[in-house]
Tab-separated table of C-alpha atoms in Angstrom:
chain	number	residue	atom	x	y	z
A	108	UNK	CA	7.479	-35.772	-24.800
A	109	UNK	CA	6.524	-36.398	-21.159
A	110	UNK	CA	9.003	-37.443	-18.523
A	111	UNK	CA	8.021	-39.849	-15.812
A	112	UNK	CA	9.367	-39.056	-12.428
A	113	UNK	CA	11.157	-41.966	-10.831
A	114	UNK	CA	9.480	-42.631	-7.443
A	115	UNK	CA	11.789	-44.339	-4.981
A	116	UNK	CA	10.792	-47.610	-3.560
A	117	UNK	CA	11.167	-48.637	0.147
A	118	UNK	CA	14.657	-49.995	-0.398
A	119	UNK	CA	15.842	-46.729	-1.913
A	120	UNK	CA	14.464	-44.695	0.933
A	121	UNK	CA	15.956	-47.033	3.576
A	122	UNK	CA	19.398	-46.846	1.815
A	123	UNK	CA	19.222	-43.082	1.689
A	124	UNK	CA	18.318	-42.751	5.358
A	125	UNK	CA	21.143	-45.128	6.313
A	126	UNK	CA	23.585	-43.046	4.255
A	127	UNK	CA	22.561	-39.927	6.032
A	128	UNK	CA	22.909	-41.587	9.477
A	129	UNK	CA	26.366	-42.887	8.523
A	130	UNK	CA	27.457	-39.386	7.510
A	131	UNK	CA	26.377	-37.973	10.834
A	132	UNK	CA	23.389	-35.947	9.570
A	133	UNK	CA	21.001	-35.177	12.429
A	134	UNK	CA	17.420	-33.988	12.406
A	135	UNK	CA	17.219	-30.310	13.377
A	136	UNK	CA	15.437	-29.474	16.635
A	137	UNK	CA	14.080	-26.089	15.604
A	138	UNK	CA	12.878	-24.737	12.286
A	139	UNK	CA	14.146	-21.163	12.916
A	140	UNK	CA	17.334	-19.464	11.828
A	141	UNK	CA	19.835	-18.394	14.492
A	142	UNK	CA	21.408	-15.024	13.334
A	143	UNK	CA	24.277	-15.738	15.798
A	144	UNK	CA	24.157	-12.426	17.709
A	145	UNK	CA	21.766	-11.338	20.471
A	146	UNK	CA	19.302	-8.482	19.942
A	147	UNK	CA	20.212	-5.037	21.342
A	148	UNK	CA	18.064	-4.153	24.301
A	149	UNK	CA	19.961	-1.225	25.532
A	150	UNK	CA	17.981	1.990	26.567
A	151	UNK	CA	19.788	4.231	24.130
A	152	UNK	CA	18.597	2.102	21.265
A	153	UNK	CA	14.983	2.211	22.415
A	154	UNK	CA	15.119	6.045	22.875
A	155	UNK	CA	16.567	6.532	19.320
A	156	UNK	CA	13.987	4.181	17.921
A	157	UNK	CA	11.159	6.028	19.634
A	158	UNK	CA	12.429	9.373	18.491
A	159	UNK	CA	12.547	8.089	14.850
A	160	UNK	CA	8.991	6.885	15.109
A	161	UNK	CA	7.761	10.247	16.486
A	162	UNK	CA	9.717	12.233	13.853
A	163	UNK	CA	8.240	10.248	11.002
A	164	UNK	CA	4.732	10.703	12.435
A	165	UNK	CA	5.278	14.460	12.808
A	166	UNK	CA	6.663	14.928	9.261
A	167	UNK	CA	3.578	13.462	7.597
A	168	UNK	CA	1.341	16.290	8.828
A	169	UNK	CA	1.075	19.010	6.204
A	170	UNK	CA	2.635	16.984	3.487
A	171	UNK	CA	0.418	18.142	0.734
A	172	UNK	CA	0.883	21.429	-1.114
A	173	UNK	CA	-1.591	24.158	-1.123
A	174	UNK	CA	-0.302	25.846	-4.224
A	175	UNK	CA	-1.691	25.871	-7.704
A	176	UNK	CA	-2.765	22.614	-9.266
A	177	UNK	CA	-3.583	21.362	-12.696
A	178	UNK	CA	-7.343	21.609	-13.426
A	179	UNK	CA	-9.041	18.379	-14.379
A	180	UNK	CA	-12.424	18.039	-16.065
A	181	UNK	CA	-15.406	16.737	-14.006
A	182	UNK	CA	-15.693	13.457	-16.064
A	183	UNK	CA	-11.834	12.948	-16.401
A	184	UNK	CA	-10.518	9.596	-15.313
A	185	UNK	CA	-7.683	9.912	-12.749
A	186	UNK	CA	-4.856	7.450	-12.359
A	187	UNK	CA	-1.365	7.349	-10.871
A	188	UNK	CA	1.035	4.688	-9.746
A	189	UNK	CA	4.619	4.508	-8.597
A	190	UNK	CA	7.036	3.146	-11.186
A	191	UNK	CA	7.747	-0.263	-9.511
A	192	UNK	CA	4.095	-1.223	-8.736
A	193	UNK	CA	3.319	-4.478	-10.461
A	194	UNK	CA	1.011	-4.110	-13.458
A	195	UNK	CA	-1.334	-6.807	-12.098
A	196	UNK	CA	-1.830	-4.994	-8.817
A	197	UNK	CA	-2.702	-1.694	-10.546
A	198	UNK	CA	-4.899	-3.451	-13.010
A	199	UNK	CA	-6.868	-5.022	-10.175
A	200	UNK	CA	-7.251	-1.668	-8.525
A	201	UNK	CA	-8.590	-0.051	-11.680
A	202	UNK	CA	-11.142	-2.741	-12.191
A	203	UNK	CA	-12.403	-2.399	-8.623
A	204	UNK	CA	-11.200	-5.841	-7.707
A	205	UNK	CA	-9.203	-4.667	-4.664
A	206	UNK	CA	-11.682	-4.258	-1.737
A	207	UNK	CA	-11.507	-0.943	-0.068
A	208	UNK	CA	-11.571	-1.029	3.707
A	209	UNK	CA	-12.493	2.579	4.658
A	210	UNK	CA	-13.952	5.610	3.014
A	211	UNK	CA	-13.917	9.401	3.265
A	212	UNK	CA	-16.413	11.767	1.663
A	213	UNK	CA	-15.077	15.298	1.050
A	214	UNK	CA	-18.453	16.736	0.003
A	215	UNK	CA	-19.236	20.033	1.854
A	216	UNK	CA	-15.659	20.734	2.955
A	217	UNK	CA	-13.813	23.897	2.179
A	218	UNK	CA	-10.446	23.343	0.420
A	219	UNK	CA	-8.408	23.693	3.657
A	220	UNK	CA	-10.827	21.410	5.581
A	221	UNK	CA	-10.688	18.837	2.744
A	222	UNK	CA	-6.851	18.878	2.820
A	223	UNK	CA	-6.746	18.432	6.556
A	224	UNK	CA	-9.329	15.607	6.473
A	225	UNK	CA	-7.623	13.781	3.703
A	226	UNK	CA	-4.208	13.969	5.446
A	227	UNK	CA	-5.677	12.766	8.698
A	228	UNK	CA	-7.623	10.023	6.980
A	229	UNK	CA	-4.510	8.807	5.143
A	230	UNK	CA	-2.422	8.835	8.394
A	231	UNK	CA	-5.116	6.884	10.259
A	232	UNK	CA	-5.529	4.371	7.453
A	233	UNK	CA	-1.750	3.792	7.290
A	234	UNK	CA	-1.440	3.368	11.038
A	235	UNK	CA	-4.316	0.834	11.025
A	236	UNK	CA	-2.542	-1.129	8.242
A	237	UNK	CA	-5.218	-0.626	5.698
A	238	UNK	CA	-4.278	-1.409	2.116
A	239	UNK	CA	-6.966	0.151	0.024
A	240	UNK	CA	-9.313	3.042	0.799
A	241	UNK	CA	-11.961	5.096	-1.123
A	242	UNK	CA	-12.072	8.924	-1.149
A	243	UNK	CA	-15.109	10.665	-2.704
A	244	UNK	CA	-14.112	14.066	-3.926
A	245	UNK	CA	-17.064	14.779	-6.102
A	246	UNK	CA	-17.204	16.497	-9.558
A	247	UNK	CA	-18.762	19.809	-8.611
A	248	UNK	CA	-17.303	23.092	-9.965
A	249	UNK	CA	-15.844	25.459	-7.516
A	250	UNK	CA	-17.781	28.623	-6.614
A	251	UNK	CA	-14.922	30.772	-7.804
A	252	UNK	CA	-13.240	28.450	-10.272
A	253	UNK	CA	-14.264	27.006	-13.579
A	254	UNK	CA	-13.050	23.483	-12.712
A	255	UNK	CA	-13.841	20.899	-10.012
A	256	UNK	CA	-11.600	22.231	-7.227
A	257	UNK	CA	-11.682	19.236	-4.769
A	258	UNK	CA	-11.179	16.683	-7.535
A	259	UNK	CA	-8.205	18.715	-8.941
A	260	UNK	CA	-6.583	19.232	-5.567
A	261	UNK	CA	-7.139	15.553	-4.490
A	262	UNK	CA	-5.392	14.507	-7.701
A	263	UNK	CA	-2.397	16.678	-6.815
A	264	UNK	CA	-2.327	15.870	-3.035
A	265	UNK	CA	-2.355	12.067	-3.597
A	266	UNK	CA	0.597	12.249	-6.016
A	267	UNK	CA	2.609	13.982	-3.216
A	268	UNK	CA	1.664	11.732	-0.367
A	269	UNK	CA	4.600	9.379	0.417
A	270	UNK	CA	2.357	6.406	1.487
A	271	UNK	CA	0.295	6.323	-1.718
A	272	UNK	CA	1.437	3.606	-4.149
A	273	UNK	CA	-1.404	4.168	-6.629
A	274	UNK	CA	-4.830	5.691	-7.121
A	275	UNK	CA	-7.430	5.674	-9.819
A	276	UNK	CA	-11.007	6.823	-10.381
A	277	UNK	CA	-13.479	4.299	-8.859
A	278	UNK	CA	-15.926	2.097	-10.704
A	279	UNK	CA	-19.475	3.404	-11.299
A	280	UNK	CA	-20.731	1.389	-8.401
A	281	UNK	CA	-18.378	3.312	-6.006
A	282	UNK	CA	-18.777	6.810	-7.377
A	283	UNK	CA	-17.141	6.701	-10.831
A	284	UNK	CA	-14.968	9.728	-11.710
A	285	UNK	CA	-16.217	11.457	-8.540
A	286	UNK	CA	-14.164	9.141	-6.306
A	287	UNK	CA	-10.774	7.429	-6.218
A	288	UNK	CA	-9.451	4.120	-4.954
A	289	UNK	CA	-6.182	4.628	-3.141
A	290	UNK	CA	-3.640	1.844	-2.720
A	291	UNK	CA	-1.525	2.437	0.357
A	292	UNK	CA	1.963	1.360	1.218
A	293	UNK	CA	2.244	-1.373	3.819
A	294	UNK	CA	3.790	-0.314	7.066
A	295	UNK	CA	7.582	-0.891	7.055
A	296	UNK	CA	7.596	-0.983	3.220
């Protein structure tokens, strides 16, 4: 059963406009809401705001742990997402349909250097407003460990980073299980 929508004719439109005019309805001059109170521009407010921004910037350094991590296999597929991330967004990330905007290759770094580089890269990406980045961690076994050290630690570090909404192993084109796509939180989110 289909319903046909009644389209008003010129007489109906004219009658409606006359009724609005008779009721005292006026066209609005601006299409913006007026919150009713002025913005605070006092110096104390600006100082507090700047201190909060600096404090949040400083607390993100050294956010990742350097303790023991769960070992992962070289070919193991990695994935993680926060609980309230929409399924469609995560699905697009896993299929490689979310374009990555910057990349970092951790090959050749020691564990501590890799950690510092990853933290710096994530901070920079967030400050630039990037949404998706690629990190290549590789699948190589550690010299003193019987598992891929950088891959295992990257898996743990990304789960701890507050700005990471999701990550998953990349498609074969972008490095397969030797790399991860990372979906970052938007600034102010």
